[in-house]
Short mmCIF file of C-alpha atoms and ligand atoms in Angstrom, two decimals:
data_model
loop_
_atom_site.label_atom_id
_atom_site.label_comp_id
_atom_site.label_asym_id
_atom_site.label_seq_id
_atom_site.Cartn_x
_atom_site.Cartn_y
_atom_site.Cartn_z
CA UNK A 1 25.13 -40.03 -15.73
CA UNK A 2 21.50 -40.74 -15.52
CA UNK A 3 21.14 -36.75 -14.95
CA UNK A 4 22.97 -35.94 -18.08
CA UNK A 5 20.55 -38.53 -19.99
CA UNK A 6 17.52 -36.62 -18.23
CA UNK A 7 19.07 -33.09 -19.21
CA UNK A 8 19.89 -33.94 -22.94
CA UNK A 9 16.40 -35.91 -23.47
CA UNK A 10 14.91 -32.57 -22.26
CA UNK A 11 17.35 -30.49 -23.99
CA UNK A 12 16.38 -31.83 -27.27
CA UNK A 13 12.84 -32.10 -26.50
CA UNK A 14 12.02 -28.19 -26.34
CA UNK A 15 8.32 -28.42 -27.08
CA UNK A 16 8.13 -30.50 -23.47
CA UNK A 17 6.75 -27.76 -21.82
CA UNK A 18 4.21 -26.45 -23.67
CA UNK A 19 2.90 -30.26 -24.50
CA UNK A 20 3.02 -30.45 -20.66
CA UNK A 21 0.63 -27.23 -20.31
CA UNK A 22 -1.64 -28.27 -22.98
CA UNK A 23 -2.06 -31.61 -21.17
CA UNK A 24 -2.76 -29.76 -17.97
CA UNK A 25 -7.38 -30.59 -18.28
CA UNK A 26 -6.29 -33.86 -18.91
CA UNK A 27 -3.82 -34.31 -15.60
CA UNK A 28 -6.74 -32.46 -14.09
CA UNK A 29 -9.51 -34.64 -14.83
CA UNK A 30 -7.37 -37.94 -13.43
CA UNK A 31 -6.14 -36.12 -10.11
CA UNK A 32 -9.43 -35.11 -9.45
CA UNK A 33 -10.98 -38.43 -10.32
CA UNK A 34 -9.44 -41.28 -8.24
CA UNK A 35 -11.39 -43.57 -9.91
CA UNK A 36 -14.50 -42.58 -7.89
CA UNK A 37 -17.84 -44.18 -7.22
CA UNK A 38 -20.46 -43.02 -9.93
CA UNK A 39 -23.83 -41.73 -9.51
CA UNK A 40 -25.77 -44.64 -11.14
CA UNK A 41 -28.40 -42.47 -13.19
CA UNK A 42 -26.05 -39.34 -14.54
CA UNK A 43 -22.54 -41.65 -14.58
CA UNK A 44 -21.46 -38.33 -12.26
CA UNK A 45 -18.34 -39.27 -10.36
CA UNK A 46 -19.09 -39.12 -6.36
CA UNK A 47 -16.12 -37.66 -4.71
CA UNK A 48 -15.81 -38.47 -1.01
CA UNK A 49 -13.72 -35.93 0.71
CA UNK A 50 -13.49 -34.85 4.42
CA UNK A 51 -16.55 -37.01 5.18
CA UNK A 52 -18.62 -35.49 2.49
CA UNK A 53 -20.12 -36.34 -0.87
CA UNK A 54 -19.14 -34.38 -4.00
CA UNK A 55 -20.84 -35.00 -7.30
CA UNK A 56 -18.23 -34.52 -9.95
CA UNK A 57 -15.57 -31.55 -9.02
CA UNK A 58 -16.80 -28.58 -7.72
CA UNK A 59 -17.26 -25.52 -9.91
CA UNK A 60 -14.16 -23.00 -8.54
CA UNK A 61 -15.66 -19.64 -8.10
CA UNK A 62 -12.90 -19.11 -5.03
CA UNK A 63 -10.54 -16.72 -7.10
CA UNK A 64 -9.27 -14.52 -4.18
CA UNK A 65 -8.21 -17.46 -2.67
CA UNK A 66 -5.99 -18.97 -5.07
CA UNK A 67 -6.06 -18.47 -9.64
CA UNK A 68 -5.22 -21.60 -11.29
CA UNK A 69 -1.79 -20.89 -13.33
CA UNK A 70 -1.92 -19.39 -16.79
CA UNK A 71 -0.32 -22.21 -18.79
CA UNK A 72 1.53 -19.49 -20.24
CA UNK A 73 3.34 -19.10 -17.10
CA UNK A 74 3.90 -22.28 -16.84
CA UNK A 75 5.66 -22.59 -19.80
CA UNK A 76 8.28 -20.17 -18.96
CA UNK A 77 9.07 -21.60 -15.92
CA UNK A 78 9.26 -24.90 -17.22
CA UNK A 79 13.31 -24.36 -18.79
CA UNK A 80 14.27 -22.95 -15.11
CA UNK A 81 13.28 -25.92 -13.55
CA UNK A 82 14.70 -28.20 -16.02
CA UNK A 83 18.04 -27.57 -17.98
CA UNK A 84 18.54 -23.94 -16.90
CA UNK A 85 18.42 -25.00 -13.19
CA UNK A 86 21.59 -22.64 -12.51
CA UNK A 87 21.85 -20.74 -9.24
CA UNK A 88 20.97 -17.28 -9.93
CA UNK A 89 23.69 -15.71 -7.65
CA UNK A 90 26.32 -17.97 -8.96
CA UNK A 91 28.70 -15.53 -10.70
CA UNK A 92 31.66 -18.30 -12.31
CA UNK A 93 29.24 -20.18 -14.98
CA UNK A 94 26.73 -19.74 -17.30
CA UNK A 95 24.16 -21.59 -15.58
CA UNK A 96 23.90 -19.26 -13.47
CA UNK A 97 24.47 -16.09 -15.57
CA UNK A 98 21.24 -17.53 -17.42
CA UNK A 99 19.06 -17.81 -14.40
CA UNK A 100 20.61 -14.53 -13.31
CA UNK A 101 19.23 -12.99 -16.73
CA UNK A 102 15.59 -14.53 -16.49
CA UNK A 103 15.52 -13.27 -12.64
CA UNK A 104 16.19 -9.80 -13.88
CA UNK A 105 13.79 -10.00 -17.42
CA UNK A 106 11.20 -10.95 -14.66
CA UNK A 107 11.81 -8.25 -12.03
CA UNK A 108 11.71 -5.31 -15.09
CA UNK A 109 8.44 -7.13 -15.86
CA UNK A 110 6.82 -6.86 -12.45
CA UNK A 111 7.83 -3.15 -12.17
CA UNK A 112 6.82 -2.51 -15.41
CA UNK A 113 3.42 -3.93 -14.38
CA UNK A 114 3.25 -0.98 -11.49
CA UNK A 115 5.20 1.53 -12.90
CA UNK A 116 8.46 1.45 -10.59
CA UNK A 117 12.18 1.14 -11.40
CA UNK A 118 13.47 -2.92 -11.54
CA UNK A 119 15.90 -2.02 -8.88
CA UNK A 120 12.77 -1.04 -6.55
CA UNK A 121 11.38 -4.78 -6.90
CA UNK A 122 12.06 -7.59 -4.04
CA UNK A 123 11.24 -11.14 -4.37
CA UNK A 124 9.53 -12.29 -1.53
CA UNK A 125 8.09 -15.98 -0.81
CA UNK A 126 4.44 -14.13 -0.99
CA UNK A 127 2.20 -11.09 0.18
CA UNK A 128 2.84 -12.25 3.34
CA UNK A 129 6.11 -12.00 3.62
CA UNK A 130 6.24 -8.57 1.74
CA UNK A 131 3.64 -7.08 4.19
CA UNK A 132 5.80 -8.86 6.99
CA UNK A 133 9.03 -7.10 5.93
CA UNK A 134 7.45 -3.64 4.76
CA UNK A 135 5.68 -3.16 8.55
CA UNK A 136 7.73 -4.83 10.77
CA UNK A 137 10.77 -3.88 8.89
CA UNK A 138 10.05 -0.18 8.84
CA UNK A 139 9.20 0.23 11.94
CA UNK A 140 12.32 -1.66 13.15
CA UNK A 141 14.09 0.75 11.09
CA UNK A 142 12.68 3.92 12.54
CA UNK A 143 12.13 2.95 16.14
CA UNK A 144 14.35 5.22 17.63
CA UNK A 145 12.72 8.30 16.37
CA UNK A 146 9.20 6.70 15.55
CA UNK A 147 6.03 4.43 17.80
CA UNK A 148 3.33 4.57 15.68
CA UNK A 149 1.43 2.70 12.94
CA UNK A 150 -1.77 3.07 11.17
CA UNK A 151 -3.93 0.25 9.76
CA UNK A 152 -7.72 -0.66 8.47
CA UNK A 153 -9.67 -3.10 10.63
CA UNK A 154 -10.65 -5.04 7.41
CA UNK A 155 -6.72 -5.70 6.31
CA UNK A 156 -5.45 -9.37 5.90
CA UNK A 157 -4.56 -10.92 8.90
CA UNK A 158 -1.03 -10.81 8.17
CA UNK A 159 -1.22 -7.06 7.92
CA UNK A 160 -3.36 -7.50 11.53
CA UNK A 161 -0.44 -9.75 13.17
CA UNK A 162 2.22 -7.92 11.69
CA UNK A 163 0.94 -4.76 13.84
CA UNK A 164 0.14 -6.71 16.50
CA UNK A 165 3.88 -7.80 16.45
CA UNK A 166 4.93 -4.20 16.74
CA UNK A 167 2.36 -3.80 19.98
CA UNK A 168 3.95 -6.54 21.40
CA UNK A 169 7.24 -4.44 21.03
CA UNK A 170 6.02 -0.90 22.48
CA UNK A 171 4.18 0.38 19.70
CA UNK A 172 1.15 1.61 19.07
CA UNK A 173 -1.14 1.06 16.45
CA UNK A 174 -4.22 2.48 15.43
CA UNK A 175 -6.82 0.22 13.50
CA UNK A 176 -8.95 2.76 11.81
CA UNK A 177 -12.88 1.72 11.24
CA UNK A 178 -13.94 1.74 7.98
CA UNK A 179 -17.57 2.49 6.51
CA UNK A 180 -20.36 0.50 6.00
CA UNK A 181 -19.37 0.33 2.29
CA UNK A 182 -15.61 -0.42 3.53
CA UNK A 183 -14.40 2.64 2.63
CA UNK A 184 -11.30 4.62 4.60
CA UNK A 185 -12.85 7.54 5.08
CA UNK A 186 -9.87 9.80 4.70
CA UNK A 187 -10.27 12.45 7.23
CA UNK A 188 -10.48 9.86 9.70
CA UNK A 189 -7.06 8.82 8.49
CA UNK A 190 -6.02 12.41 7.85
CA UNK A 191 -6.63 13.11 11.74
CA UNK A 192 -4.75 10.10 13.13
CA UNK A 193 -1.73 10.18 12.02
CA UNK A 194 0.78 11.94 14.52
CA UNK A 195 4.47 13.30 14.70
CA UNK A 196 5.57 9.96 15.78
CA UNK A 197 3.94 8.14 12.99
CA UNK A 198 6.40 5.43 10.90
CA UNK A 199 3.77 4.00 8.34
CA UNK A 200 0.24 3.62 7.34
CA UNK A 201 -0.65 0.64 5.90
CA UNK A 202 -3.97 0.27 3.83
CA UNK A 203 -4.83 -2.68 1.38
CA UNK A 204 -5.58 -1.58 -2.69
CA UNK A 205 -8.61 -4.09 -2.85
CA UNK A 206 -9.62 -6.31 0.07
CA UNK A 207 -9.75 -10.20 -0.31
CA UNK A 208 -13.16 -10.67 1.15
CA UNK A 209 -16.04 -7.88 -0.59
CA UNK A 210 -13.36 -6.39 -3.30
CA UNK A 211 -13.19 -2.46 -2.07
CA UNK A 212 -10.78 -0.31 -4.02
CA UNK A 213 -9.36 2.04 -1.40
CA UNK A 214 -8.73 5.71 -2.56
CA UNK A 215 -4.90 4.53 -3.15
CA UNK A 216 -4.40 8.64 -4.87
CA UNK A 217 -6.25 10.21 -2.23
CA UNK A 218 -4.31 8.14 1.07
CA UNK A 219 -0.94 8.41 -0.91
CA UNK A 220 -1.55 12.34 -1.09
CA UNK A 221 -2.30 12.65 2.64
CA UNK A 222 0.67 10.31 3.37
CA UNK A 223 3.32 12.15 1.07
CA UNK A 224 2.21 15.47 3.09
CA UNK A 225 2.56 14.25 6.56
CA UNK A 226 6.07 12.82 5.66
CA UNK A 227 4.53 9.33 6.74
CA UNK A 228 5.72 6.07 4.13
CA UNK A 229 2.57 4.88 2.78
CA UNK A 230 2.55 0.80 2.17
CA UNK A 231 -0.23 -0.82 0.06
CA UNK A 232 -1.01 -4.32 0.08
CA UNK A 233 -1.66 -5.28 -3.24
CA UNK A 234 -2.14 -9.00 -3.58
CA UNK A 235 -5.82 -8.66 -4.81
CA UNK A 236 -5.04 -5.60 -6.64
CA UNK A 237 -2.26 -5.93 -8.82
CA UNK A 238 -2.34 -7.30 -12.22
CA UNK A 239 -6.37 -7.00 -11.71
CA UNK A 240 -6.83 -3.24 -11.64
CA UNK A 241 -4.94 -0.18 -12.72
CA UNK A 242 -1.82 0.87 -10.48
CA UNK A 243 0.73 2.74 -10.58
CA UNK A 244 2.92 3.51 -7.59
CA UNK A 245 4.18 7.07 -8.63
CA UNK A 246 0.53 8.35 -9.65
CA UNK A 247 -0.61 6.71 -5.84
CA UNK A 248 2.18 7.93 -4.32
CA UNK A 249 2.54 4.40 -2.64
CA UNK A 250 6.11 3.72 -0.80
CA UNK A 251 5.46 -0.18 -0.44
CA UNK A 252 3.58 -2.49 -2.23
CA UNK A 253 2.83 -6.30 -1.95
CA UNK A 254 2.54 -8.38 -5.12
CA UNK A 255 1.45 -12.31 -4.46
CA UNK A 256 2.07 -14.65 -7.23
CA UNK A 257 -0.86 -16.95 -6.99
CA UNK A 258 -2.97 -14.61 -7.08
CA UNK A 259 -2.70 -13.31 -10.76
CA UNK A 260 -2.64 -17.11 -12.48
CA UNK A 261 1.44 -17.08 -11.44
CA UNK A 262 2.96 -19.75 -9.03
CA UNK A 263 2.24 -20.13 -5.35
CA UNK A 264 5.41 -19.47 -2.68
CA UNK A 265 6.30 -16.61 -4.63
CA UNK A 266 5.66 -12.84 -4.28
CA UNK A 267 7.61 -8.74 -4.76
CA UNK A 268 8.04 -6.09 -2.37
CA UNK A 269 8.02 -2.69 -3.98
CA UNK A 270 10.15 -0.58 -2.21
CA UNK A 271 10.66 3.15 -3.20
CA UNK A 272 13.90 4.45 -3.96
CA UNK A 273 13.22 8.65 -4.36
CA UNK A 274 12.85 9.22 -1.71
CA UNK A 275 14.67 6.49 -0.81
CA UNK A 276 12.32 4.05 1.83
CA UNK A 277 14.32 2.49 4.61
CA UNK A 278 13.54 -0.81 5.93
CA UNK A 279 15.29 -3.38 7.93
CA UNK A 280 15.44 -6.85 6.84
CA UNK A 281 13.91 -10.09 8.36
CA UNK A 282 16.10 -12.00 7.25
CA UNK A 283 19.68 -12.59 7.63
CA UNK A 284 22.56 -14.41 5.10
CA UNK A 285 24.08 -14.03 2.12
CA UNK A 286 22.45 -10.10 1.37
CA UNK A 287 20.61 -11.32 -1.87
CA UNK A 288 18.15 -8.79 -2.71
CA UNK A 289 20.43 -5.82 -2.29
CA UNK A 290 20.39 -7.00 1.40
CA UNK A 291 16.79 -6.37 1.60
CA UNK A 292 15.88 -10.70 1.65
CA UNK A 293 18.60 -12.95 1.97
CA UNK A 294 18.36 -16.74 0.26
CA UNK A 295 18.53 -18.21 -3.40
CA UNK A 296 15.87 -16.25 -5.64
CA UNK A 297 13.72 -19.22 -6.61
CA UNK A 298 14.25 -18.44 -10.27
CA UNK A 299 11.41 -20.94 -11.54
CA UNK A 300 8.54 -18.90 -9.46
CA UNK A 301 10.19 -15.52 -9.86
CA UNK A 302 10.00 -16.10 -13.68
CA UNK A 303 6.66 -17.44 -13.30
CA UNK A 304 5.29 -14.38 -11.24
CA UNK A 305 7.39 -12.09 -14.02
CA UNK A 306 5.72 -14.14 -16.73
CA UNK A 307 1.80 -13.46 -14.99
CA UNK A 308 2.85 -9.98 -14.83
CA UNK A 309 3.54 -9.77 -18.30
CA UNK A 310 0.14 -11.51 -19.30
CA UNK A 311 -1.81 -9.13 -16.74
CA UNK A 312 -0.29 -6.06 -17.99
CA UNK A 313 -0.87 -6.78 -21.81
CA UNK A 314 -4.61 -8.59 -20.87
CA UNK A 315 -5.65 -6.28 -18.26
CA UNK A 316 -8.28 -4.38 -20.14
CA UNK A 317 -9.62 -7.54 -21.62
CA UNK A 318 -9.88 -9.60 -18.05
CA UNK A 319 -11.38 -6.38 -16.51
CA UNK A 320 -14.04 -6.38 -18.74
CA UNK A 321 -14.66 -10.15 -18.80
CA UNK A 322 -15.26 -10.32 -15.15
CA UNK A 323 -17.51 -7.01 -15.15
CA UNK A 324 -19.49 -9.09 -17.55
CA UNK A 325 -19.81 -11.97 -15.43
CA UNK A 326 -19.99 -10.13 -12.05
CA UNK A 327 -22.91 -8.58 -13.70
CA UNK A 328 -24.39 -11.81 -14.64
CA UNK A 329 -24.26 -13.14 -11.45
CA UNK A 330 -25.68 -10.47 -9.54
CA UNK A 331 -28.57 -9.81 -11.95
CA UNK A 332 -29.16 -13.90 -12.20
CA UNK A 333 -29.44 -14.26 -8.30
CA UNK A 334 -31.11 -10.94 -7.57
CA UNK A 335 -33.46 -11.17 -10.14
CA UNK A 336 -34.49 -14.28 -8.41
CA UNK A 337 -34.54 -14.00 -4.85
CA UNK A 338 -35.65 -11.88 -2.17
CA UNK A 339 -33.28 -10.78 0.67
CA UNK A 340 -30.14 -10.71 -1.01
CA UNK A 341 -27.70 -8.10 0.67
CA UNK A 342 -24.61 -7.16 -1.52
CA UNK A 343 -21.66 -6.88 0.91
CA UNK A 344 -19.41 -3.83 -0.15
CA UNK A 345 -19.73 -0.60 -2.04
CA UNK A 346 -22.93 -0.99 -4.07
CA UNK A 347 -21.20 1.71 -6.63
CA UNK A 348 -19.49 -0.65 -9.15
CA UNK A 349 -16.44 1.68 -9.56
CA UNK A 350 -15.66 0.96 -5.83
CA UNK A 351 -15.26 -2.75 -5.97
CA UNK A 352 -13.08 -4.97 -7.89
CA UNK A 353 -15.62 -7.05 -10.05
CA UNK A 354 -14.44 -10.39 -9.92
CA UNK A 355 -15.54 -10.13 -6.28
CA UNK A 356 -19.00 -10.86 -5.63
CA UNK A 357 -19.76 -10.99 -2.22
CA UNK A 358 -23.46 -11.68 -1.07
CA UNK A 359 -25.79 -12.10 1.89
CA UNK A 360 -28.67 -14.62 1.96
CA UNK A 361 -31.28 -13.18 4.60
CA UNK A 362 -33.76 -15.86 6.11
CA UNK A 363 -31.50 -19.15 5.74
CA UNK A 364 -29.20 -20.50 8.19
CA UNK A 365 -25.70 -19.70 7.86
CA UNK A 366 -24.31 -23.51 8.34
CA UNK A 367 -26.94 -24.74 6.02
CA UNK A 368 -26.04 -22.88 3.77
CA UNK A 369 -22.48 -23.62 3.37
CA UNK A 370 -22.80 -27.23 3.81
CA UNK A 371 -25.46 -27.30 0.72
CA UNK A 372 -22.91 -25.64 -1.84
CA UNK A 373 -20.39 -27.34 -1.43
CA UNK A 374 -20.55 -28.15 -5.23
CA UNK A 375 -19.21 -24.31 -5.87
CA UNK A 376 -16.12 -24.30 -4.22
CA UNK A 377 -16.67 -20.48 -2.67
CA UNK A 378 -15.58 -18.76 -0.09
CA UNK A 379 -18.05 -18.02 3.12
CA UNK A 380 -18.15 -15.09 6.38
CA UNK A 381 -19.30 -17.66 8.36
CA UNK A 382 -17.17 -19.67 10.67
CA UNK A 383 -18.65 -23.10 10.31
CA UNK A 384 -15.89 -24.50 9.03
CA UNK A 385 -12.95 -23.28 11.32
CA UNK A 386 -12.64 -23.93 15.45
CA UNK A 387 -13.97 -20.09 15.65
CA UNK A 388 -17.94 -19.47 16.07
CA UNK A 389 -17.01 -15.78 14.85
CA UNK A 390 -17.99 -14.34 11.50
CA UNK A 391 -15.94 -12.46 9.48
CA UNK A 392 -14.32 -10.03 10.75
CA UNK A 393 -14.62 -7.77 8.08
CA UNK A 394 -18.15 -8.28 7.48
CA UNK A 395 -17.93 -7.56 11.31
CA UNK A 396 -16.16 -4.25 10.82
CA UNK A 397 -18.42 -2.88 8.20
CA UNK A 398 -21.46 -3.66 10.71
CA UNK A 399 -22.90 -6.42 9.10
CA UNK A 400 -25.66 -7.63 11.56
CA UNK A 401 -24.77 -11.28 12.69
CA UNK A 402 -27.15 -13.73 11.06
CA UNK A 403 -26.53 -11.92 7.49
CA UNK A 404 -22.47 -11.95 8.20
CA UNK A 405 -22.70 -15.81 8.78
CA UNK A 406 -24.63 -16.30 5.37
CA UNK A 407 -22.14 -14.72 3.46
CA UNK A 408 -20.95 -16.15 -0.14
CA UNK A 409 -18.21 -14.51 -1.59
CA UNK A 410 -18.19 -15.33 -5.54
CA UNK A 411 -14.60 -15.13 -7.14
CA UNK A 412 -14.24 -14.80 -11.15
CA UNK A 413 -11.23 -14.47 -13.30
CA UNK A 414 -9.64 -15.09 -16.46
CA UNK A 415 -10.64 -18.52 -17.21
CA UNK A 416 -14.46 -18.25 -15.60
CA UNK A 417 -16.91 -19.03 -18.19
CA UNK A 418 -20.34 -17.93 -18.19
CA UNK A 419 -21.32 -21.46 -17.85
CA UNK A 420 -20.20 -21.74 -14.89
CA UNK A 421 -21.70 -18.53 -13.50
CA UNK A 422 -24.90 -19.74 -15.11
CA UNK A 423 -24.72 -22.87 -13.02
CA UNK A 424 -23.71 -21.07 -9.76
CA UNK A 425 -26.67 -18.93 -10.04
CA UNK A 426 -28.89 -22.13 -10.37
CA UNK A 427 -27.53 -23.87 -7.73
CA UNK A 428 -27.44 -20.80 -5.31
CA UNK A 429 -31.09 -20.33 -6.20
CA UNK A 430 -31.98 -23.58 -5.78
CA UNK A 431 -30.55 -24.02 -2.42
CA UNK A 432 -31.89 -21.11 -0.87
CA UNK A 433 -35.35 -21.72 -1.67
CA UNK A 434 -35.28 -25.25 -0.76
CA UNK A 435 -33.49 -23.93 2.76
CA UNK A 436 -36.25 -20.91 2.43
CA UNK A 437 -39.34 -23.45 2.36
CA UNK A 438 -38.14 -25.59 5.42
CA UNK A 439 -37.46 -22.05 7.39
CA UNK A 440 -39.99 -21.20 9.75
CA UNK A 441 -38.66 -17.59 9.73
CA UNK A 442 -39.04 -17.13 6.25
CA UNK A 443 -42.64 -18.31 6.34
CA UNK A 444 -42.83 -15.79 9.40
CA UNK A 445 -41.72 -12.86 7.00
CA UNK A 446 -43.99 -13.75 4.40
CA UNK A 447 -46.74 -13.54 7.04
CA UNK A 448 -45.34 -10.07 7.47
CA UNK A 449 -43.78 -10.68 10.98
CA UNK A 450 -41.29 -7.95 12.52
CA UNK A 451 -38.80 -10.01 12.74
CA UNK A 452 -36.57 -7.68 14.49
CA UNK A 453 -39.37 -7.72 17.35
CA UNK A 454 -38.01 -11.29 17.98
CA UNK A 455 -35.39 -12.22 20.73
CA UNK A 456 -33.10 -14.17 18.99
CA UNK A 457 -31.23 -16.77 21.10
CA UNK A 458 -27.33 -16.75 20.52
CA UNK A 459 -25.63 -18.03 17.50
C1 PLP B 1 -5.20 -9.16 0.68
C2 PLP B 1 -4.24 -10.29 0.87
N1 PLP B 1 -3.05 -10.07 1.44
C3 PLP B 1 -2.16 -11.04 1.61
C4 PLP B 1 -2.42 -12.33 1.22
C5 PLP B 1 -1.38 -13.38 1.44
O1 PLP B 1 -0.75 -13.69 0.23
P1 PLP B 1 0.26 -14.90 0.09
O2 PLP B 1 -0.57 -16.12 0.00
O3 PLP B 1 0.99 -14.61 -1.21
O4 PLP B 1 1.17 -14.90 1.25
C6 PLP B 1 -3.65 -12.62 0.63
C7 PLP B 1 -4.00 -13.99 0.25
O5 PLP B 1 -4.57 -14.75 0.98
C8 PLP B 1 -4.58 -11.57 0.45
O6 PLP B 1 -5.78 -11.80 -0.09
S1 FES B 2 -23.18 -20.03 10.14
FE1 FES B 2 -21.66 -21.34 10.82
S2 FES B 2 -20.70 -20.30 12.36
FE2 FES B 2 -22.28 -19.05 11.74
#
């Protein structure tokens, strides 16, 4: 009874969602706030958190971690999580020949988005779980006839584990270097891939200093070889230009959250001509076409249709918002300070824009870090987790050591302001030369000291 109350108030209110997503600052500013301590000049709230002291919310500039959702998203999915709640594989009712509908309006929207067929498009719980299926899965396939994979050193971890997965199983993998610039360098590719070779699996943009791989170029040397080619996409789609016929891709990975869509939800594209073959990791009732068994979350799969649908139609204009910024950034901070290293392809065609990912020479990594905390970014150095190791991927592109552990990577999307970039530049400025004026190396260089004549002691 009380259900049927909660369905009809809902029912008749309609506008609930979209009052709900308008309302969504105003949630924000109260979760944020738990009535917090203020700072007695400014009236800044002082957040304590994990034993440290935040004035007022950080300033997110961590956009290849997680987006925020478009509340345009959100108000699709709103109606699937309310009154159409219907199973989407439930054949006997409409509820479920409604969810059933939005599912499939979602998955022509996500292969619309890359330029595949709908029936081409699996819904996956993530990027993980689509890079998951596509390696382990088609090497499982082929393992009779097939032993071989080929990866980047610089891919996502779950890319990494997934081919470690297959070692572990009696395959071999090759992790191909990259460049300095993290570039594939294709002949390198061209000349390891062998008879026995399932897959090669190299990412469209990478997470951590925003690369664009030559997707064409791979996809041309894959498609010639007779190897499947599998991209992971999660910080490429719905950011940059891609189309899996003109790249000749055979899988893709699509993550939700990270195109302003819901977390726990991502796609698989898998080609149909010619046809890719894969086996599944997961057993049950063959939803999917048999490809991923379990309920289609309709809510998220509507939601990552819905922040297809938005990327596709405001590609052009988010591009070229985030060039803008990127640009601001890097001039503001440059312009500024000595010693800044740009990590990545210094061309600007070569690197997704929204990814700024720099190198402060002449200031301790940890310091570093610790001081910013009021930009929530993202860091190479391993101060914060059990591992003393950099990034790997800074590693990779042979990033010396100290420079790899002062790393900031700057994310921007849609809903960065240039306010906020203006303050991240003063902050970042700010901090370095205050760490800068209490560093006795810095003072060294500015007497003119070698310091690569110095014996450094270990990190
Ligand atoms: C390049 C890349 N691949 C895969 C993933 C994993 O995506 P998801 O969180 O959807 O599993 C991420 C996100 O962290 C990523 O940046
Ligand atoms: S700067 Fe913290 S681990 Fe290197």
């Amino acid at each position: 009874m009380l259900q049927r109350i909660g369905l009809q108030l809902l029912h008749h209110g309609r506008m609930l969602p979209t009052v709900l997503s308008q309302s969504s600052a105003v949630l924000r500013s109260f979760s944020a706030a738990p009535q917090p301590a203020e700072d007695t000049d400014t009236g800044v709230p002082i957040i304590e958190k994990k034993g440290i002291s935040l004035r007022g919310v950080p300033l997110y500039l961590d956009m290849q971690a997680t987006t925020p959702m478009d509340p345009r998203v959100i108000d699709a999915m709103l109606p699937f999580m309310t009154e159409q709640f219907g199973n989407p594989h439930s054949r006997t009712h409409l509820y479920g020949w409604e969810s059933e509908e939005a599912v499939e309006d979602a998955r022509a929207k996500i292969a619309r988005l890359i330029g595949a067929d709908p029936k081409e498009i699996i819904f996956t719980s993530g990027a993980t779980e689509s890079n998951n299926t596509a390696i382990k899965g088609v090497a499982t396939y082929h393992k009779d006839k097939k032993k071989h994979v080929i990866t980047t050193q610089t891919e996502h971890k779950c890319v990494l584990d997934s081919c470690r997965w297959l070692q572990q199983r009696g395959w071999d993998v090759t992790y191909l270097p990259v460049r300095p610039d993290g570039l594939l360098d294709l002949n390198t590719l061209e000349s390891a891939i062998r008879p026995d070779t399932a897959l090669v699996s190299v990412m469209a943009v990478n997470n951590e200093i925003g690369v664009v791989q030559p997707l064409k170029e791979i996809g041309e040397i894959c498609r010639s070889k007779g190897v499947y080619f599998h991209t992971d996409g999660a910080q490429a789609v719905g950011k940059i230009p891609l189309d899996v016929n003109a790249a000749k891709v055979d899988l893709l990975s699509i993550s939700g959250h990270k195109i302003y869509g819901p977390k726990g939800v991502g796609a698989l594209y898998v080609r149909r001509r010619p046809r890719v073959r894969l086996e599944p990791l997961m057993s049950g009732g063959g939803q999917e076409r048999g490809f991923r068994s379990g309920t289609v979350p309709t809510p998220l799969v509507v939601g990552l249709g819905a922040a297809c649908e938005v990327a596709q139609r405001e590609m052009e204009k988010d591009l070229a918002h985030v060039k803008r910024l990127e640009e601001r950034l890097r001039t503001g901070i440059v312009s500024q300070l000595q010693g800044v290293v740009l990590n990545g392809p210094s061309d600007p065609a070569q690197r997704y824009p929204g990814n700024l990912n720099l190198s402060f020479a002449y200031v301790e990594g940890e310091s570093l870090i610790m001081g910013l905390k009021e930009i929530a970014v993202s860091s190479g150095s391993a101060c914060t987790s059990a591992s003393l190791e950099p990034s790997y991927v800074l590693r990779a592109l042979g990033v010396e050591e100290e420079l790899a552990h002062t790393s900031i990577r700057y994310g921007m999307g849609r809903f960065t302001t240039e306010a906020e970039v203006d303050r991240a530049i003063s902050m970042t400025v700010d901090h370095v030369n205050k760490l800068r004026e209490m560093s006795p190396l810095w003072e060294m260089v500015q007497e003119g000291v070698d310091l690569k004549s110095i014996q450094w002691a270990q990190h």
